[in-house]
Amino acid sequence: MGKTPEKSKKQAEKRRNFSQYKAWFWSLFAIGISVIVLLFLLASWGVFGSMPSFEELENPETNLATEIISSDGETLGKYYNENRTPIKYDDLPGHLVEALIATEDERYYEHAGIDAKGTLRAAVYLGKRGGASTITQQLAKLLFTDNVSRNPLARGIQKVKEWIIATRLERQYTKEEIITMYLNKYDFLYQAVGVRSASRIYFDKEPKDLNVEEAAVLVAMLKNPILYNPVKENFKDNAFQRRNVVLSQMEVNDYITEAEKDSLQQLPLGVEFSPQGHDEGIATYFRVYLQGFLKDWIAKNPKPDGSEYNIYRDGLKIYTSIDSRMQEYAEEAVEMHMAKLQKEFDRQNSNNKTAPFRDVTLEERNDIIKNAMRRSERWRIMKDQGKSTEEITESFEKETEMRVFSWDGVRDTIMTPRDSIIYYKSFLQSGMMSMTPQTGEVKAWVGGIDFKHFKYDHVKQGKRQVGSTFKPFVYATAIDQLHLSPCDTLPKSLFTIEAGRHGNMKDWAPENSGGKDDDYSGMVSLKEGLAKSINTVTARLIDRTGPEPVIELVGKLGIDTDNIPAVPSIALGTADLSVFEMVSAYSAFVNEGVYVKPVIVNRIEDKNGTILYQHVPETKDVLSKETAYVTVNLMEGVTRFGSGTRLRGNWATGSELYERAVTGYPFNFENPIAGKTGTTQNQSDGWFMGMVPNLVTGVWVGAEDRSVHFPGIAYGQGATMALPIWGVYMKKVYADEQLNISKEEFPKPETITIATNCDTYGNAGMDDGDSIPEELDF
């Protein structure tokens, strides 16, 4: 049977409707394509805002941290606005790149910036089965989208611009360069911008040392560094689950086996959180001083275009003299001893009515505290706010919650700001520096006990009375002028330099450490006079040399002499000097009389490795080899039978002093050591200067206020306060054989005319020189 006319009519109508639908579909499709093309064209023409130029694509603006590098190749710290230190693709571990591609962009090597398949999937399923952003698009967003809009239309336009930039980036860079740029740009939080900083901060290692599961943790954070942060307590579970997703993706894409995935997913996150803030890390005081050095260098060395370098964004590399191992040993030694010493100091202050101060009245104590309040940051801020003196003063009496430093860790407490000032003034401080005398390289710099809470640097910034550590300069001047031997003898008796002589305004007759009750009878050799720090012997020596030659000598040794008066009393260390000055000056004795200016920076490179600065040593001959050697020989006596004998055998083992205040004892050093202790009036300052043939180290211990000190000499002397830090430090550096710190004899000149061996002094045929022993008449 044939079709009825009615049926044929319906079929024809269906065909016409279908043709219309097809026409509408293709019209809409063409319009959609045209709109998309138009959007891309308009975006590329800058209608929706400027697009990055070719030059900007070639050189995207980035803030690169300046990296401070130790002499042994470790990162000491960084200066930054963003803590970003770029890394090369070759330094990225393969499994990190694999984890990134498997999780973020499986078809990375197949597309040219836009993943059509992923985009279509995201559009059809509205992102429920994964996003469409490629690694290149994410880089475009990081580089050129400052603020992600929340407006859907505006965000759509931003997306279009990112697509265009992504395709341009793909034409401009290799796939490896895009991955490197992306990982160098991403912010992982906690001042970890870029994968190298993140690796150091979250795992305390370089990226090349990351294992698979650690790399997976960092890649997991790329989805959201807050929501999947392995440090934030509330998000650790999220981080764990997301890391396991990354590992699953690596298995799906055949980068690891199923067995490896199952095994790795059972492991904990394994985070080793190591913040890199300006207050954290090692060599914090040194890094602040280095900033000053760099500021001066930058002012004198502009870029080729005339602009100034910026340490916070130009990615400079500063290669310093500091050895990271020695710096850690120094900081450990300071912490070990100062924690123990502080405990004893607090015990002795428990019944002190003017604590932490001594030798002051209650009225004077209040004046010290009031002055400290007026110098405080709180006072300055409130004054700037227009508060009256009465209002500010009252605020110091109101209890408030605060976090304070303690040797048991930072603790939360409630106290008034006034009480916090007293609390912090009760802490003993320390400054320590270690230097190679032959090169001037500063190997360790500890400016205080805790940089976060005590910013003042006691290596270079602080200057304190040096006490008997100044005496070797007097002895060296006398040896140089008078050709004296360490074996020559002088009376111990009291000695007066009259008013009018050597600039004296009145008679000067110093007593020895025992005061009027000391034994002033008999004769002592110069070696014993220095070893036992006998003041009357030093007074006789400066009377013969005069103070001016001594000041001239220390000036040549790098010490600022502007505030050293030309009077005899300087012989006992009345001058205020820094640890930095003392270490550099003492180094000339070990370096055969040659002064080498201290070095903290060996070279500076820009981000491309171009050398911008190379250190050139500055040296000068100050003393003859013979004078320098004889002075060192004198100071060897200090550690053999003087105030430094604690470095040797079992001194005072089991005594109360040993148990309470001497850290690291017994030291049992047997190698040659030259040194000098120093203690100032009222035990306000304790010093120890210690030397071996290729390392000179100085240590100072005291409090911020000179009226904060131990009540007696037993605990307040340099041999108790400072020497143990040197001893602990040297035990550590000797234990590290890679450092090659010498245990040999000090270098002796080929020709020497001054006797140093007092056992044979005056005997015929002696091999230490042919000086004639005499009882010196002065």
JSON list of C-alpha atoms in Angstrom, two decimals, residues 542-649:
[
{"chain": "A", "resi": 542, "resn": "ILE", "atom": "CA", "xyz": [103.19, 51.61, 80.59]},
{"chain": "A", "resi": 543, "resn": "ASP", "atom": "CA", "xyz": [105.20, 54.00, 82.70]},
{"chain": "A", "resi": 544, "resn": "ARG", "atom": "CA", "xyz": [108.24, 53.03, 80.60]},
{"chain": "A", "resi": 545, "resn": "THR", "atom": "CA", "xyz": [106.51, 53.06, 77.22]},
{"chain": "A", "resi": 546, "resn": "GLY", "atom": "CA", "xyz": [104.07, 55.89, 77.82]},
{"chain": "A", "resi": 547, "resn": "PRO", "atom": "CA", "xyz": [100.39, 55.61, 76.82]},
{"chain": "A", "resi": 548, "resn": "GLU", "atom": "CA", "xyz": [100.78, 57.22, 73.37]},
{"chain": "A", "resi": 549, "resn": "PRO", "atom": "CA", "xyz": [102.76, 54.33, 71.78]},
{"chain": "A", "resi": 550, "resn": "VAL", "atom": "CA", "xyz": [100.18, 51.86, 73.13]},
{"chain": "A", "resi": 551, "resn": "ILE", "atom": "CA", "xyz": [97.34, 53.88, 71.61]},
{"chain": "A", "resi": 552, "resn": "GLU", "atom": "CA", "xyz": [99.28, 54.13, 68.35]},
{"chain": "A", "resi": 553, "resn": "LEU", "atom": "CA", "xyz": [99.69, 50.33, 68.29]},
{"chain": "A", "resi": 554, "resn": "VAL", "atom": "CA", "xyz": [96.01, 49.53, 68.90]},
{"chain": "A", "resi": 555, "resn": "GLY", "atom": "CA", "xyz": [95.07, 52.09, 66.26]},
{"chain": "A", "resi": 556, "resn": "LYS", "atom": "CA", "xyz": [97.18, 50.23, 63.72]},
{"chain": "A", "resi": 557, "resn": "LEU", "atom": "CA", "xyz": [95.43, 47.04, 64.82]},
{"chain": "A", "resi": 558, "resn": "GLY", "atom": "CA", "xyz": [92.04, 48.37, 63.73]},
{"chain": "A", "resi": 559, "resn": "ILE", "atom": "CA", "xyz": [90.77, 49.75, 67.05]},
{"chain": "A", "resi": 560, "resn": "ASP", "atom": "CA", "xyz": [89.01, 53.12, 67.10]},
{"chain": "A", "resi": 561, "resn": "THR", "atom": "CA", "xyz": [91.21, 55.25, 69.37]},
{"chain": "A", "resi": 562, "resn": "ASP", "atom": "CA", "xyz": [89.14, 58.46, 69.34]},
{"chain": "A", "resi": 563, "resn": "ASN", "atom": "CA", "xyz": [87.79, 57.79, 72.83]},
{"chain": "A", "resi": 564, "resn": "ILE", "atom": "CA", "xyz": [90.92, 56.31, 74.37]},
{"chain": "A", "resi": 565, "resn": "PRO", "atom": "CA", "xyz": [92.59, 59.00, 76.50]},
{"chain": "A", "resi": 566, "resn": "ALA", "atom": "CA", "xyz": [96.40, 59.15, 76.59]},
{"chain": "A", "resi": 567, "resn": "VAL", "atom": "CA", "xyz": [96.68, 58.34, 80.30]},
{"chain": "A", "resi": 568, "resn": "PRO", "atom": "CA", "xyz": [98.35, 55.38, 82.08]},
{"chain": "A", "resi": 569, "resn": "SER", "atom": "CA", "xyz": [95.09, 53.88, 83.40]},
{"chain": "A", "resi": 570, "resn": "ILE", "atom": "CA", "xyz": [94.21, 52.61, 79.90]},
{"chain": "A", "resi": 571, "resn": "ALA", "atom": "CA", "xyz": [96.75, 49.82, 80.63]},
{"chain": "A", "resi": 572, "resn": "LEU", "atom": "CA", "xyz": [94.15, 48.09, 82.82]},
{"chain": "A", "resi": 573, "resn": "GLY", "atom": "CA", "xyz": [91.44, 48.14, 80.17]},
{"chain": "A", "resi": 574, "resn": "THR", "atom": "CA", "xyz": [89.33, 51.18, 80.99]},
{"chain": "A", "resi": 575, "resn": "ALA", "atom": "CA", "xyz": [88.51, 51.70, 77.30]},
{"chain": "A", "resi": 576, "resn": "ASP", "atom": "CA", "xyz": [85.17, 50.62, 75.85]},
{"chain": "A", "resi": 577, "resn": "LEU", "atom": "CA", "xyz": [85.80, 48.42, 72.81]},
{"chain": "A", "resi": 578, "resn": "SER", "atom": "CA", "xyz": [83.79, 45.95, 70.74]},
{"chain": "A", "resi": 579, "resn": "VAL", "atom": "CA", "xyz": [84.29, 42.21, 70.38]},
{"chain": "A", "resi": 580, "resn": "PHE", "atom": "CA", "xyz": [84.83, 42.86, 66.67]},
{"chain": "A", "resi": 581, "resn": "GLU", "atom": "CA", "xyz": [87.73, 45.22, 67.38]},
{"chain": "A", "resi": 582, "resn": "MET", "atom": "CA", "xyz": [89.33, 42.95, 69.95]},
{"chain": "A", "resi": 583, "resn": "VAL", "atom": "CA", "xyz": [89.24, 39.83, 67.77]},
{"chain": "A", "resi": 584, "resn": "SER", "atom": "CA", "xyz": [90.67, 41.61, 64.73]},
{"chain": "A", "resi": 585, "resn": "ALA", "atom": "CA", "xyz": [93.42, 43.22, 66.83]},
{"chain": "A", "resi": 586, "resn": "TYR", "atom": "CA", "xyz": [94.43, 39.97, 68.57]},
{"chain": "A", "resi": 587, "resn": "SER", "atom": "CA", "xyz": [94.55, 38.23, 65.18]},
{"chain": "A", "resi": 588, "resn": "ALA", "atom": "CA", "xyz": [97.66, 40.21, 64.23]},
{"chain": "A", "resi": 589, "resn": "PHE", "atom": "CA", "xyz": [99.59, 38.54, 67.07]},
{"chain": "A", "resi": 590, "resn": "VAL", "atom": "CA", "xyz": [98.87, 35.09, 65.64]},
{"chain": "A", "resi": 591, "resn": "ASN", "atom": "CA", "xyz": [99.45, 36.29, 62.06]},
{"chain": "A", "resi": 592, "resn": "GLU", "atom": "CA", "xyz": [103.09, 37.16, 62.76]},
{"chain": "A", "resi": 593, "resn": "GLY", "atom": "CA", "xyz": [102.43, 40.86, 63.30]},
{"chain": "A", "resi": 594, "resn": "VAL", "atom": "CA", "xyz": [100.37, 41.41, 60.13]},
{"chain": "A", "resi": 595, "resn": "TYR", "atom": "CA", "xyz": [96.97, 43.04, 60.59]},
{"chain": "A", "resi": 596, "resn": "VAL", "atom": "CA", "xyz": [94.27, 41.80, 58.18]},
{"chain": "A", "resi": 597, "resn": "LYS", "atom": "CA", "xyz": [91.07, 43.80, 58.02]},
{"chain": "A", "resi": 598, "resn": "PRO", "atom": "CA", "xyz": [88.11, 41.54, 58.90]},
{"chain": "A", "resi": 599, "resn": "VAL", "atom": "CA", "xyz": [86.18, 40.13, 55.93]},
{"chain": "A", "resi": 600, "resn": "ILE", "atom": "CA", "xyz": [82.46, 39.37, 56.00]},
{"chain": "A", "resi": 601, "resn": "VAL", "atom": "CA", "xyz": [81.71, 39.26, 52.25]},
{"chain": "A", "resi": 602, "resn": "ASN", "atom": "CA", "xyz": [83.88, 37.44, 49.72]},
{"chain": "A", "resi": 603, "resn": "ARG", "atom": "CA", "xyz": [81.82, 38.27, 46.63]},
{"chain": "A", "resi": 604, "resn": "ILE", "atom": "CA", "xyz": [78.44, 39.44, 45.38]},
{"chain": "A", "resi": 605, "resn": "GLU", "atom": "CA", "xyz": [76.68, 38.12, 42.27]},
{"chain": "A", "resi": 606, "resn": "ASP", "atom": "CA", "xyz": [73.54, 39.25, 40.50]},
{"chain": "A", "resi": 607, "resn": "LYS", "atom": "CA", "xyz": [70.69, 36.86, 39.71]},
{"chain": "A", "resi": 608, "resn": "ASN", "atom": "CA", "xyz": [72.43, 35.75, 36.52]},
{"chain": "A", "resi": 609, "resn": "GLY", "atom": "CA", "xyz": [75.71, 34.90, 38.25]},
{"chain": "A", "resi": 610, "resn": "THR", "atom": "CA", "xyz": [77.62, 38.01, 37.13]},
{"chain": "A", "resi": 611, "resn": "ILE", "atom": "CA", "xyz": [80.19, 38.99, 39.75]},
{"chain": "A", "resi": 612, "resn": "LEU", "atom": "CA", "xyz": [79.46, 42.49, 41.02]},
{"chain": "A", "resi": 613, "resn": "TYR", "atom": "CA", "xyz": [81.95, 42.57, 43.92]},
{"chain": "A", "resi": 614, "resn": "GLN", "atom": "CA", "xyz": [85.06, 40.60, 44.77]},
{"chain": "A", "resi": 615, "resn": "HIS", "atom": "CA", "xyz": [86.81, 41.14, 48.08]},
{"chain": "A", "resi": 616, "resn": "VAL", "atom": "CA", "xyz": [90.41, 42.33, 47.96]},
{"chain": "A", "resi": 617, "resn": "PRO", "atom": "CA", "xyz": [92.32, 41.72, 51.25]},
{"chain": "A", "resi": 618, "resn": "GLU", "atom": "CA", "xyz": [93.57, 44.77, 53.14]},
{"chain": "A", "resi": 619, "resn": "THR", "atom": "CA", "xyz": [96.69, 44.09, 55.18]},
{"chain": "A", "resi": 620, "resn": "LYS", "atom": "CA", "xyz": [99.49, 46.01, 56.88]},
{"chain": "A", "resi": 621, "resn": "ASP", "atom": "CA", "xyz": [102.58, 45.12, 58.84]},
{"chain": "A", "resi": 622, "resn": "VAL", "atom": "CA", "xyz": [102.19, 46.35, 62.41]},
{"chain": "A", "resi": 623, "resn": "LEU", "atom": "CA", "xyz": [104.65, 44.35, 64.56]},
{"chain": "A", "resi": 624, "resn": "SER", "atom": "CA", "xyz": [107.79, 42.41, 63.81]},
{"chain": "A", "resi": 625, "resn": "LYS", "atom": "CA", "xyz": [107.41, 38.63, 63.64]},
{"chain": "A", "resi": 626, "resn": "GLU", "atom": "CA", "xyz": [109.53, 38.39, 66.76]},
{"chain": "A", "resi": 627, "resn": "THR", "atom": "CA", "xyz": [107.44, 40.82, 68.83]},
{"chain": "A", "resi": 628, "resn": "ALA", "atom": "CA", "xyz": [104.22, 39.12, 67.73]},
{"chain": "A", "resi": 629, "resn": "TYR", "atom": "CA", "xyz": [105.59, 35.67, 68.59]},
{"chain": "A", "resi": 630, "resn": "VAL", "atom": "CA", "xyz": [106.86, 36.73, 72.02]},
{"chain": "A", "resi": 631, "resn": "THR", "atom": "CA", "xyz": [103.48, 38.32, 72.83]},
{"chain": "A", "resi": 632, "resn": "VAL", "atom": "CA", "xyz": [101.71, 35.09, 71.85]},
{"chain": "A", "resi": 633, "resn": "ASN", "atom": "CA", "xyz": [104.19, 33.18, 74.01]},
{"chain": "A", "resi": 634, "resn": "LEU", "atom": "CA", "xyz": [103.29, 35.40, 76.95]},
{"chain": "A", "resi": 635, "resn": "MET", "atom": "CA", "xyz": [99.59, 34.68, 76.42]},
{"chain": "A", "resi": 636, "resn": "GLU", "atom": "CA", "xyz": [100.24, 30.95, 76.27]},
{"chain": "A", "resi": 637, "resn": "GLY", "atom": "CA", "xyz": [101.23, 31.30, 79.91]},
{"chain": "A", "resi": 638, "resn": "VAL", "atom": "CA", "xyz": [97.69, 32.47, 80.71]},
{"chain": "A", "resi": 639, "resn": "THR", "atom": "CA", "xyz": [96.28, 29.04, 79.79]},
{"chain": "A", "resi": 640, "resn": "ARG", "atom": "CA", "xyz": [99.12, 27.09, 81.41]},
{"chain": "A", "resi": 641, "resn": "PHE", "atom": "CA", "xyz": [99.41, 28.64, 84.86]},
{"chain": "A", "resi": 642, "resn": "GLY", "atom": "CA", "xyz": [97.17, 31.70, 84.88]},
{"chain": "A", "resi": 643, "resn": "SER", "atom": "CA", "xyz": [93.48, 32.58, 84.78]},
{"chain": "A", "resi": 644, "resn": "GLY", "atom": "CA", "xyz": [92.96, 30.39, 81.72]},
{"chain": "A", "resi": 645, "resn": "THR", "atom": "CA", "xyz": [94.11, 27.10, 83.26]},
{"chain": "A", "resi": 646, "resn": "ARG", "atom": "CA", "xyz": [90.46, 26.00, 83.43]},
{"chain": "A", "resi": 647, "resn": "LEU", "atom": "CA", "xyz": [90.88, 25.02, 79.80]},
{"chain": "A", "resi": 648, "resn": "ARG", "atom": "CA", "xyz": [93.36, 22.34, 80.82]},
{"chain": "A", "resi": 649, "resn": "GLY", "atom": "CA", "xyz": [92.99, 19.68, 83.50]}
]
